[in-house]
Coordinates of C-alpha atoms in Angstrom, one line a residue:
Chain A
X934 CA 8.5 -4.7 83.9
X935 CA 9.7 -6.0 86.9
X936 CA 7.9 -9.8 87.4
X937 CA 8.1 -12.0 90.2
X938 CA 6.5 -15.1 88.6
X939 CA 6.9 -16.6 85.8
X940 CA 9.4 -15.8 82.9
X941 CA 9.8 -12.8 80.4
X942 CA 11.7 -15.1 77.9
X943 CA 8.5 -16.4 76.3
X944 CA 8.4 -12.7 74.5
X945 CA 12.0 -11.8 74.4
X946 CA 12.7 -13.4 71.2
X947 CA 13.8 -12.7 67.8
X948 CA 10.8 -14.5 65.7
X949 CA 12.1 -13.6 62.4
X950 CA 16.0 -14.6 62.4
X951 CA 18.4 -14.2 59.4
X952 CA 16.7 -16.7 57.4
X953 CA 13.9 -14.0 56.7
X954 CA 16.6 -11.2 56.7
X955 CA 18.3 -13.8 53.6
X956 CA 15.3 -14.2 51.8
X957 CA 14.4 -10.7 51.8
X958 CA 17.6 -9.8 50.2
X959 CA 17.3 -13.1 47.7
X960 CA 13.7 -11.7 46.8
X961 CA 14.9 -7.7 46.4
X962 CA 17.5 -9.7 44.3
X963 CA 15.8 -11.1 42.5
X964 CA 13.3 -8.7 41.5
X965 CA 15.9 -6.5 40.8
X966 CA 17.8 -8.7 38.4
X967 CA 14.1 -9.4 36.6
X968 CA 13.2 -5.8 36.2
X969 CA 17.4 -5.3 34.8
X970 CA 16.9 -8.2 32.5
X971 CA 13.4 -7.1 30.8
X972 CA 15.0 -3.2 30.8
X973 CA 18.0 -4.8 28.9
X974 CA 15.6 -6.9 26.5
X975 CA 13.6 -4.1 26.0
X976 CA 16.6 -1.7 25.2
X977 CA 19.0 -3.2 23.4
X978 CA 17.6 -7.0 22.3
X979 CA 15.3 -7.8 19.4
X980 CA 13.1 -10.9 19.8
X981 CA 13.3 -11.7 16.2
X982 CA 17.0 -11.9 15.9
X983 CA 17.2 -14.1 18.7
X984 CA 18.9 -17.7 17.3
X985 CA 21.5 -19.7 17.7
X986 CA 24.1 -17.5 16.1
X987 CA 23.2 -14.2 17.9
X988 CA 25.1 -12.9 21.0
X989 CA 23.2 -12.0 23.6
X990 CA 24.6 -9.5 26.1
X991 CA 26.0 -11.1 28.9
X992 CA 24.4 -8.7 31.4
X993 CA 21.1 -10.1 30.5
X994 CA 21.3 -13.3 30.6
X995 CA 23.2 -13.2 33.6
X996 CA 20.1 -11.6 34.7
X997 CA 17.4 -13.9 33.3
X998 CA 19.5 -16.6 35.4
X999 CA 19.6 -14.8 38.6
X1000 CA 15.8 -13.8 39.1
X1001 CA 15.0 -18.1 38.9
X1002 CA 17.9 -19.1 41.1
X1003 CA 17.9 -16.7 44.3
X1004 CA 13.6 -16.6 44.5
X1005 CA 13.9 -20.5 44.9
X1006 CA 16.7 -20.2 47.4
X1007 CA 15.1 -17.4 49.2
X1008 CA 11.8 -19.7 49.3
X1009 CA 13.4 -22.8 50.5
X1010 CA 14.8 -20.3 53.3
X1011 CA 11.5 -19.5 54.2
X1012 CA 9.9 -22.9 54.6
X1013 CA 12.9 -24.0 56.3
X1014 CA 12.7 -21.4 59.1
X1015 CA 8.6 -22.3 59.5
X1016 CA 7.9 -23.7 62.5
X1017 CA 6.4 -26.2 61.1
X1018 CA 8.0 -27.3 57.5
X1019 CA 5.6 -29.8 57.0
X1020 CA 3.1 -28.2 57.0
X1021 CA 4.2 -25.4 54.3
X1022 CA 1.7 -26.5 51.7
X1023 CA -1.4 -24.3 53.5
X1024 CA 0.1 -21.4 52.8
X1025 CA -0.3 -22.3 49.1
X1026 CA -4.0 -23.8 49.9
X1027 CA -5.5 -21.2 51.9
X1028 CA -5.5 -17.4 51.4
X1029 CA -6.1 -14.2 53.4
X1030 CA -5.7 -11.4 51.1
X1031 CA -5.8 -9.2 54.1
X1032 CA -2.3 -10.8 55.2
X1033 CA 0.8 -9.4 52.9
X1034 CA 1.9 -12.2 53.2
X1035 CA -0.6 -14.1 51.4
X1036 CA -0.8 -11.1 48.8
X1037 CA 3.4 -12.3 48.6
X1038 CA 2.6 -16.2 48.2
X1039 CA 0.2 -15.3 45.8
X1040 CA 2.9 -13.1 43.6
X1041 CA 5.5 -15.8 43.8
X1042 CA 3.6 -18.5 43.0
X1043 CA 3.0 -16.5 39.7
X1044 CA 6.2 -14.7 39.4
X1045 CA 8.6 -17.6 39.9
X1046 CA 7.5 -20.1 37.3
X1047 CA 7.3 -17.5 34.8
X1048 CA 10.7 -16.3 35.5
X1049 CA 12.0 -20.0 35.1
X1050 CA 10.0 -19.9 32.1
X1051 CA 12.0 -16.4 30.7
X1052 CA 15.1 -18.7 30.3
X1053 CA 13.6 -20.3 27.5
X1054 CA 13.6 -16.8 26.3
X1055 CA 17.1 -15.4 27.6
X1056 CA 18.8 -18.8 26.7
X1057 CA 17.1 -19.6 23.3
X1058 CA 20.5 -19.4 21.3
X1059 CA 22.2 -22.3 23.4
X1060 CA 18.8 -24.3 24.1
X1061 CA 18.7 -24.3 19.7
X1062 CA 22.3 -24.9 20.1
X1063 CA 21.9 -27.8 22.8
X1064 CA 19.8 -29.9 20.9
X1065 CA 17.8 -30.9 23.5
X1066 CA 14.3 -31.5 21.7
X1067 CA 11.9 -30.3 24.1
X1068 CA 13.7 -27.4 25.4
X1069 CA 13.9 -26.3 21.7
X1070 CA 10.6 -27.3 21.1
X1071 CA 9.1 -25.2 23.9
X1072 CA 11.3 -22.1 23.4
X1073 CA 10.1 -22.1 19.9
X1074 CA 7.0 -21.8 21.2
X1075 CA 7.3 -19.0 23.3
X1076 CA 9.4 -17.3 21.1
X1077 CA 7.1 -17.3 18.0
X1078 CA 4.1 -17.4 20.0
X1079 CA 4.0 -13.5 20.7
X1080 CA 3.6 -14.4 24.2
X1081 CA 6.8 -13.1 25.0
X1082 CA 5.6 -8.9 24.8
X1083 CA 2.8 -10.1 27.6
X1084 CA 5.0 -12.4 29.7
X1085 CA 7.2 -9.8 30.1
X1086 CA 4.9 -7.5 31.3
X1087 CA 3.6 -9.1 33.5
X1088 CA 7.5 -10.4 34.5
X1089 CA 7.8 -6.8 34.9
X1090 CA 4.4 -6.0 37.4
X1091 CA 5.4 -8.9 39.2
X1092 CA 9.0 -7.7 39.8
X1093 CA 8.1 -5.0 41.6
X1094 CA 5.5 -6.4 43.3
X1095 CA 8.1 -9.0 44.8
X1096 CA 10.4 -6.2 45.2
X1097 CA 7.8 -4.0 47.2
X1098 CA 5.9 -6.8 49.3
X1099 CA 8.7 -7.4 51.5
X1100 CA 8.8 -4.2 52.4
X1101 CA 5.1 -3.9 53.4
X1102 CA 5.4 -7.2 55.1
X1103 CA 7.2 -6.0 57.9
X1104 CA 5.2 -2.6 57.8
X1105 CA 2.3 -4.4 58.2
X1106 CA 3.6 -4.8 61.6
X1107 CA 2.4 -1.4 63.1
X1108 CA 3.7 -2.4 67.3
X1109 CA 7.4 -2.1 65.7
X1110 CA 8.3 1.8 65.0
X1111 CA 11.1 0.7 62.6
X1112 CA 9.6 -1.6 60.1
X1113 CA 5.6 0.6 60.7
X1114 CA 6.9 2.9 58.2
X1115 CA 5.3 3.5 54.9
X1116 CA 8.7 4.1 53.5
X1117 CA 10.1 0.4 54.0
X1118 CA 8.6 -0.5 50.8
X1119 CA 10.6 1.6 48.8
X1120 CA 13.5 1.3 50.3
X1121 CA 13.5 -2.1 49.6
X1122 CA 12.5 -2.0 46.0
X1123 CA 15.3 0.4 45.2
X1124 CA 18.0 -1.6 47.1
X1125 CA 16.7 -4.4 45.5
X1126 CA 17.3 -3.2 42.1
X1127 CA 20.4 -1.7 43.4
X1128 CA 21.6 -5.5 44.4
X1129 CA 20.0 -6.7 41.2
X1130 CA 22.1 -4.6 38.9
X1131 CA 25.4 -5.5 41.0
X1132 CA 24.7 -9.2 40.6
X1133 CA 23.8 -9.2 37.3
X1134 CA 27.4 -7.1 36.7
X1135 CA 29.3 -9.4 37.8
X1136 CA 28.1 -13.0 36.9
X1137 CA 27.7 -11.4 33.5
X1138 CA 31.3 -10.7 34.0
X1139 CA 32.5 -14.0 35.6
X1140 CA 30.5 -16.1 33.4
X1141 CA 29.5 -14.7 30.3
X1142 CA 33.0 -13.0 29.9
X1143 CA 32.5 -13.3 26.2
X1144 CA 29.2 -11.6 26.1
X1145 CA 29.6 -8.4 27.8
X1146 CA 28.8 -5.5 26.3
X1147 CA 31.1 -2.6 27.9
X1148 CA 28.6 0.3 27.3
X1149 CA 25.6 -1.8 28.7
X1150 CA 28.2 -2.5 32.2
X1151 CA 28.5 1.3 32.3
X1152 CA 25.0 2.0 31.5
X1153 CA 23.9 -0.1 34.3
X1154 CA 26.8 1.4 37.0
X1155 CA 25.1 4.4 36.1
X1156 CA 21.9 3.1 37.2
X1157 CA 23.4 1.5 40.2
X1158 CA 24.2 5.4 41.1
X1159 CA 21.1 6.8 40.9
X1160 CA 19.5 3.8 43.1
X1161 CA 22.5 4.1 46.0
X1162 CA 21.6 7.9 46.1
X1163 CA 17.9 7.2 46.4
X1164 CA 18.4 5.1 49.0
X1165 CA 20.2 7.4 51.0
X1166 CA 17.6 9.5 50.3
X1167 CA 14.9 6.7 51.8
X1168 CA 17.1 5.7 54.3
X1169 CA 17.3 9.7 55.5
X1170 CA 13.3 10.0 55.4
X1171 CA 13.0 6.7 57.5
X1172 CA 14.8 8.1 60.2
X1173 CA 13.2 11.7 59.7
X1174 CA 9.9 10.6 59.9
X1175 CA 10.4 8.1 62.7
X1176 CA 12.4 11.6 65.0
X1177 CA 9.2 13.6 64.0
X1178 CA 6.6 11.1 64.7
X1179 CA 7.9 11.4 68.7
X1180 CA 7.2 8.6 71.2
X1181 CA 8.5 5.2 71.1
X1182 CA 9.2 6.2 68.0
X1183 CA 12.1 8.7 68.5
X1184 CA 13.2 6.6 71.4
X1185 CA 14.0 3.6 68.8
X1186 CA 15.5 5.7 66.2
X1187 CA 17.7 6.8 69.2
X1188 CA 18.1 3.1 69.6
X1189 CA 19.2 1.9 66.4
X1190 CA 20.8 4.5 65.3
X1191 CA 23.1 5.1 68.0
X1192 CA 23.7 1.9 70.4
X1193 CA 25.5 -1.5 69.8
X1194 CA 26.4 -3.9 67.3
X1195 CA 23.9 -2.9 65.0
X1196 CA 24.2 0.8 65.1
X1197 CA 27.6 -0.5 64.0
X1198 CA 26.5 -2.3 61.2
X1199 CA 24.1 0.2 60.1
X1200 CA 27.0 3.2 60.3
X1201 CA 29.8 1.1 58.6
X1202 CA 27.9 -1.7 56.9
X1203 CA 24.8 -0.6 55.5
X1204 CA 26.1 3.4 55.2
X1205 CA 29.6 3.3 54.6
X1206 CA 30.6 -0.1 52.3
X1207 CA 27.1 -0.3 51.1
X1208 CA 26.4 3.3 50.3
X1209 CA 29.5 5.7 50.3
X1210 CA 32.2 3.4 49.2
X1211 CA 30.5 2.6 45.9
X1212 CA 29.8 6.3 45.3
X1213 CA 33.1 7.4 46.3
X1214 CA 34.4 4.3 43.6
X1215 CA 31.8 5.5 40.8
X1216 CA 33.0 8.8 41.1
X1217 CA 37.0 8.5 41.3
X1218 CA 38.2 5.1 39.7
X1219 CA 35.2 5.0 37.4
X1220 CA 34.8 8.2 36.5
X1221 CA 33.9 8.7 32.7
X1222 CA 32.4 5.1 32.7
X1223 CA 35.8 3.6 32.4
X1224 CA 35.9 -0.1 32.2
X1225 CA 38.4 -1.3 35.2
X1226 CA 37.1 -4.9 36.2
X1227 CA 39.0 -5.0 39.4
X1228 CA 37.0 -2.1 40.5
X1229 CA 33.7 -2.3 39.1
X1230 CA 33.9 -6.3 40.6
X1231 CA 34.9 -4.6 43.7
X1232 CA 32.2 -1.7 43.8
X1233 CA 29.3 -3.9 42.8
X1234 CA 30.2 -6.7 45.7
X1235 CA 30.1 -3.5 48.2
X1236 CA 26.8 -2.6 47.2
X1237 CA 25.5 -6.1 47.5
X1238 CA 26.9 -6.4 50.9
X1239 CA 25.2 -3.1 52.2
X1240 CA 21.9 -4.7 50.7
X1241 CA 22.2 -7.3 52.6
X1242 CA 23.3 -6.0 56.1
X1243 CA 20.4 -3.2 55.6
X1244 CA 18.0 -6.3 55.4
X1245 CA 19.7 -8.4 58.5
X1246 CA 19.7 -4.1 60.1
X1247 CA 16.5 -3.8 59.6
X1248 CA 15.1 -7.1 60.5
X1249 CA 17.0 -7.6 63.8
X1250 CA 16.9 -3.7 65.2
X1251 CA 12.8 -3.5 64.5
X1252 CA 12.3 -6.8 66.6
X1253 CA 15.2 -5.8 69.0
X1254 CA 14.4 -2.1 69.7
X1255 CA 10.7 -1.9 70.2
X1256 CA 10.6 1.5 72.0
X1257 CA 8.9 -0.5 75.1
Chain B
X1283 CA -25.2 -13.8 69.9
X1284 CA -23.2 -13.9 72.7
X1285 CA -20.1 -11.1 73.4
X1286 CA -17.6 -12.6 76.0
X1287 CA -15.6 -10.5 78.2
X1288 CA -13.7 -10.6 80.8
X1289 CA -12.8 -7.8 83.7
X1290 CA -9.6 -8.4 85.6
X1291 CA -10.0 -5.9 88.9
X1292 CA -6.7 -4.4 89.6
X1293 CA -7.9 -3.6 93.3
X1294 CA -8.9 -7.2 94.2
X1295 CA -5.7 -9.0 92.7
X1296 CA -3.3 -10.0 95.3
X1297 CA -0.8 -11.7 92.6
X1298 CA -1.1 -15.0 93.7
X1299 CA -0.6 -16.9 90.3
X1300 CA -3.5 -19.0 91.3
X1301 CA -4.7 -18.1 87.7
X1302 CA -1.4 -18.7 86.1
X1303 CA -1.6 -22.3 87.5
X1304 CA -5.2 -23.4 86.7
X1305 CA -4.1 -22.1 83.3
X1306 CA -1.1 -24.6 83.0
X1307 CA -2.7 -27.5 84.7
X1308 CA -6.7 -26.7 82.4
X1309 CA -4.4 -26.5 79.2
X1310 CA -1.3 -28.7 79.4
X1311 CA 0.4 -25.7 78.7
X1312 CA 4.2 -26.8 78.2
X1313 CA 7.0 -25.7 80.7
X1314 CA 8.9 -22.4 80.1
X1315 CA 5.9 -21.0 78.5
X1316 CA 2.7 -19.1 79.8
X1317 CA -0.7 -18.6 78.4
X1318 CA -0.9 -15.7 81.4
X1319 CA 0.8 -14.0 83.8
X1320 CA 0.3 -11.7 86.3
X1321 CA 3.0 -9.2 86.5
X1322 CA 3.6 -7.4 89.5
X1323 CA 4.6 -3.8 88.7
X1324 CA 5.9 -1.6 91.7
X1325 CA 6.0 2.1 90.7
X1326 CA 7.0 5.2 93.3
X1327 CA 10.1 6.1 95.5
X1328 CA 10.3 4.9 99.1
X1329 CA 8.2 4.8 101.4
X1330 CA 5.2 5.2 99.1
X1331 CA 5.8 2.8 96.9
X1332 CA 2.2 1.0 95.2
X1333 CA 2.5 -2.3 93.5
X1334 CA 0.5 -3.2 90.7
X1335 CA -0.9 -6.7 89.3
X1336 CA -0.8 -6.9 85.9
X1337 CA -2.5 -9.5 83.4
X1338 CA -0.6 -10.4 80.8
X1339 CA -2.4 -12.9 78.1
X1340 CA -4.7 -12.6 75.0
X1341 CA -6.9 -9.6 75.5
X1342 CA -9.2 -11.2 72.5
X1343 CA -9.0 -8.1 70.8
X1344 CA -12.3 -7.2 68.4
X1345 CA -10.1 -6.2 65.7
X1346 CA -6.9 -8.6 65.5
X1347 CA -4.0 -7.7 64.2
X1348 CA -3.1 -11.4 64.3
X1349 CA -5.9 -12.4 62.1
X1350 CA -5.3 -9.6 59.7
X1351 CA -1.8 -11.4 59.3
X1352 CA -2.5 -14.6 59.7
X1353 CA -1.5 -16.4 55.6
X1354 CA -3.9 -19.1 55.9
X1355 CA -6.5 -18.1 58.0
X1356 CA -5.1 -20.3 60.7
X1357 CA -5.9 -17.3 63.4
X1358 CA -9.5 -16.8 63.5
X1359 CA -12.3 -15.4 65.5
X1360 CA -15.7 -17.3 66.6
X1361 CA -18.6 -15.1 66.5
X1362 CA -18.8 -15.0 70.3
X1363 CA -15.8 -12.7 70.1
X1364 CA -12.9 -14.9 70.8
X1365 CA -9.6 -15.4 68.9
X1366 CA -8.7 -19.3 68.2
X1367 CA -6.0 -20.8 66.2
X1368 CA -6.9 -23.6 63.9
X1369 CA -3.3 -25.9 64.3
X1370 CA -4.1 -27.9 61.3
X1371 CA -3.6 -25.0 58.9
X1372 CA -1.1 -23.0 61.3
X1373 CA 2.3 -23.1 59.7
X1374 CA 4.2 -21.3 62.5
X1375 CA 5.5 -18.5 60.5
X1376 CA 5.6 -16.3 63.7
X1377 CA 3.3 -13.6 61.6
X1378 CA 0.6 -13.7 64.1
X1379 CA 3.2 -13.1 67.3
X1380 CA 5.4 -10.2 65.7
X1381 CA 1.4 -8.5 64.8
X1382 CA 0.0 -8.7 68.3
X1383 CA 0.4 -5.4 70.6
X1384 CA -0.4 -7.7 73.5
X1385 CA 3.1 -10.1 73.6
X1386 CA 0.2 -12.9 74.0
X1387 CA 1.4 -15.4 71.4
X1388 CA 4.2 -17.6 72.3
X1389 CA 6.1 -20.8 69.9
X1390 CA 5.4 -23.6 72.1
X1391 CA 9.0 -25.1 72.3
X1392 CA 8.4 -29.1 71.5
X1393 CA 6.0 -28.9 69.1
X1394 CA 6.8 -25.5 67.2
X1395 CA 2.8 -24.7 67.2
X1396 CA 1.9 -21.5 68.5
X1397 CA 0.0 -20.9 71.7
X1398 CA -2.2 -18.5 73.4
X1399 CA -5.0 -18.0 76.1
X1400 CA -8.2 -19.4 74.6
X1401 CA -10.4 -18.5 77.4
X1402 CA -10.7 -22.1 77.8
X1403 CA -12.9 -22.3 74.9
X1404 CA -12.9 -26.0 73.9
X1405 CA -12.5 -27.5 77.5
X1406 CA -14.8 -24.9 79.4
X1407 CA -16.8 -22.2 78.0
X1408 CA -18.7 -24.8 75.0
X1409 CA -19.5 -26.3 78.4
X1410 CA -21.1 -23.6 79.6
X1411 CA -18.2 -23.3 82.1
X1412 CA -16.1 -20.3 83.2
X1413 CA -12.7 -20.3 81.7
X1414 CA -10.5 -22.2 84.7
X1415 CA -8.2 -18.7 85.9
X1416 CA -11.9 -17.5 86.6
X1417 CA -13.5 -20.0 88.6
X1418 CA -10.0 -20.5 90.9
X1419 CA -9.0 -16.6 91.6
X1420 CA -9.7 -16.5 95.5
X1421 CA -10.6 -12.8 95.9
X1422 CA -13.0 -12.5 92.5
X1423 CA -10.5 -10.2 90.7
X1424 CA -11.9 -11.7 87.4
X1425 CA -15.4 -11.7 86.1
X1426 CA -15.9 -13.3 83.3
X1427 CA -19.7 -13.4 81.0
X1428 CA -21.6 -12.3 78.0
X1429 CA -21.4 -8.4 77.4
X1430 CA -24.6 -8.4 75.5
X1431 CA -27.0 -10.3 78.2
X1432 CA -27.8 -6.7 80.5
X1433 CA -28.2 -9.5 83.8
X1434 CA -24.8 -10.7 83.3
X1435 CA -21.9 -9.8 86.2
X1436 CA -19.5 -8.1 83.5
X1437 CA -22.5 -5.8 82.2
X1438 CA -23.0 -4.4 86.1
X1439 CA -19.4 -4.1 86.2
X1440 CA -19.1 -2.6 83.1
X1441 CA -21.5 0.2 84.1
X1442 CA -20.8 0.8 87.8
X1443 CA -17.0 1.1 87.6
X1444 CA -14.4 2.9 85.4
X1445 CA -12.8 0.1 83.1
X1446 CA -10.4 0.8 80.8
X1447 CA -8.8 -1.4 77.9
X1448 CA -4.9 -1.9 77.6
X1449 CA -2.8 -0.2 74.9
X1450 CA -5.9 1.6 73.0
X1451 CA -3.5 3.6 70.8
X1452 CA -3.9 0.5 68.8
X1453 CA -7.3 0.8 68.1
X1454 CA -7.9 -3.0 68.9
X1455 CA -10.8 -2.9 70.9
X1456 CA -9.7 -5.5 73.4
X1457 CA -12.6 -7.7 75.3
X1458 CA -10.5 -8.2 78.2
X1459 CA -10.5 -5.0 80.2
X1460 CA -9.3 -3.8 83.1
X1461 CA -10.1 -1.7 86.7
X1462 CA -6.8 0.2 87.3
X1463 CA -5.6 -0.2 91.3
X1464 CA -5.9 2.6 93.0
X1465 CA -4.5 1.4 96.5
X1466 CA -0.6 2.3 97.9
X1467 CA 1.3 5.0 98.4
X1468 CA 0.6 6.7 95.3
X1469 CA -2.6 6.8 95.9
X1470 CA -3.4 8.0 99.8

């Protein structure tokens, strides 16, 4: 549009900047590591033996640590990148279960207490050890309580409602071909768990050396596989559907596929280190699920690098490239 | 109850800005930013060439994608039709202006509220006034009055002439509609 008065700058902006692109990753993250630690529990960990002398796999509670931490980072992002900070608390006051976004405050304002509340759970063996009286004292009572079978389940529900909302937060946004797809959600709950189970791979490695169980690392690379070929997979039927829905459709799949910076970091970021690079690793170096920390340290930072430029892809190239 | 609408006439707009204006100085709007534009759109190859004056603000959509987003319910319509923004509960999370087909949302750039057209609705029209770009456009390109009153100017515009709403592919059903130009080049 060609205009003579006024400016075009007013519209021309990027409204959601790489704040939201971070805390989309943090919350994928951290649903990811949630739904890995709960798997883990459920496989492998038996409530009743949990005290001060058992060993818990470092995986797990590398896990149970993560899910806390990165939902309150991602969160603080959030209300930092408000236009008005101050003013943060209405979100928590006053709801329209219409928005996704309230349907998302709503989940975290469940989900992230309770996962704060899992460490009493995941950490029980040093809070006993620790002697700290009320930690002990309120692990105690979640532990022998038999709330533990239902907070995880609903941990669980949660989880993947964290993981999922994002998604349909920016599909919700039906002017912007790239994120108006019903496959977003997905995607972004399977790159989530993807990130999760990297994360939780390597703190468990870095700082629960003493803790990690081999078979559960290469149990969980396995995992990792399956979710890095599935999102190839998603990623594939994004694009596919957005070619065959025609219009300004095609014409930004044109877009952000094939022009500029971020067609770069799509093709070599998100694709090749995110995606290929840690198959390519899985299937040569690893092979047989052998345990080489150099690579697997190396392959599980690729994938959580290609989760977070697909966020910071998707994010920028759906506000950038609106087929207009 | 009362349906406001608005009809911008294409044919009678000569792009002045005289609308623009009475919108900045009615609502203090802040500099850099607009509430609405007219847009001046020229279209065919020499010598018949046509130029077109576009509106660009709120269209007070009947079904608003910026109050189906809106967290806190900040974004709201009045039951005469018209799309307000409570500031008190508006956090600025930028929902509301990434929703809207229309580009009509803006982050006012002092403050960090968000702005939009209002159809002068606290200043004007709970007067019983005309919004101000109405009462100042010099050649009547823009009618402004209640859809459901039969006697009203809109409701013998709206059934003598062809007007037709912008982007309807989003289902919105805008209350600010339009009469497209048929005059230039294009067009003889």
């Amino acid at each position: 549009m060609n205009n003579m008065w006024g400016s075009m700058a007013q519209y021309n902006e990027i409204y959601w900047p790489w704040p939201i692109a971070v805390y989309l990753f943090l919350a994928g993250l951290s649903a990811g590591a949630m739904i890995v630690a709960l798997f883990l529990r459920w496989k492998g960990i038996e409530l009743d033996k949990i005290s001060s002398s058992s060993k818990f796999d470092g995986c797990f509670k590398a896990a149970a640590i993560i899910a806390p931490i990165t939902i309150c980072v991602g969160l603080a992002l959030l209300v930092l990148d408000l236009g008005k900070p101050l003013s943060f608390y209405w979100i928590l006051i006053k709801y329209n279960f219409a928005s996704v976004m309230s349907i998302g405050v709503a989940l975290l304002l469940l989900y992230t207490p309770l996962a704060f509340i899992y460490l009493l759970v995941a950490f029980a063996p040093q809070i006993k050890a620790s002697n700290i009286s009320i930690l002990e004292s309120l692990s105690n009572l979640v532990l022998k309580s038999g709330l533990v079978k239902l907070m995880e389940i609903l941990l669980f529900v949660l989880a993947i409602g964290v993981g999922v909302y994002t998604g349909f937060l920016l599909s919700a946004i039906s002017k912007l071909p790239l994120w108006d797809t019903p496959v977003l959600p997905i995607l972004f709950l399977v790159s989530g768990f993807s990130s999760g189970i990297a994360a939780s791979v390597i703190c468990g490695m870095v700082f629960f050396k003493d803790n990690i169980d081999q078979h559960v690392v290469a149990g969980l690379l396995k995992f990792d596989l399956f979710a890095i070929v599935c999102e190839i997979a998603l990623l594939g039927a994004l694009f596919a559907l957005m070619f065959s829905k025609g219009g300004s459709s095609e014409v930004v799949a044109v877009q952000a596929l094939g022009s500029g910076a971020l067609a770069g970091i799509f093709w070599f970021g998100v694709v090749g280190m995110g995606l290929v690079l840690p198959i390519v690793i899985d299937l040569t170096v690893l092979k047989g699920h052998a345990y080489k920390p150099t690579a697997i340290l190396l392959n599980t930072l690729l994938v959580i690098c290609g989760v977070i430029l697909l966020r910071y892809y998707i994010v920028y190239a759906g506000q950038i490239f609106t087929g207009a | 109850m009362k349906k406001y609408f608005m009809i911008h006439d294409e044919n009678l707009c000569i792009g002045c800005q005289g609308c623009s204006v009475a919108c900045r100085s009615e609502n203090n709007v802040p500099s850099g930013v607009y509430r609405l534009q007219v847009h001046a759109k020229m279209t065919g190859t020499f010598p018949n060439l046509k130029m077109d004056f576009l509106r660009h603000s709120c269209v007070m959509c009947e079904d608003s994608p910026c109050v189906t987003v809106c967290p806190t319910g900040a974004s709201f319509k009045t039951a005469e039709g018209i799309t307000l923004l409570d500031h008190r509960t508006c956090v600025s999370c930028k929902y509301c202006i990434l929703a809207c087909p229309y580009d009509a949302r803006f982050v006012e750039p002092q403050t960090g509220e968000i702005g939009k057209c209002t159809f002068c609705y606290e200043t004007r029209l709970s007067k019983g006034e005309q919004p101000a770009c109405v009462t100042v456009c010099p050649t009547d390109a823009l009618t402004f009055g209640d859809l459901n009153d039969e006697n009203s100017e809109v409701s013998k515009i709206m059934k003598e002439k062809k007007v037709y709403l912008p982007k309807e592919e989003f289902k919105t059903r805008p209350q600010l509609g339009m009469i497209a130009n048929r005059k230039g080049g294009n067009n003889e």
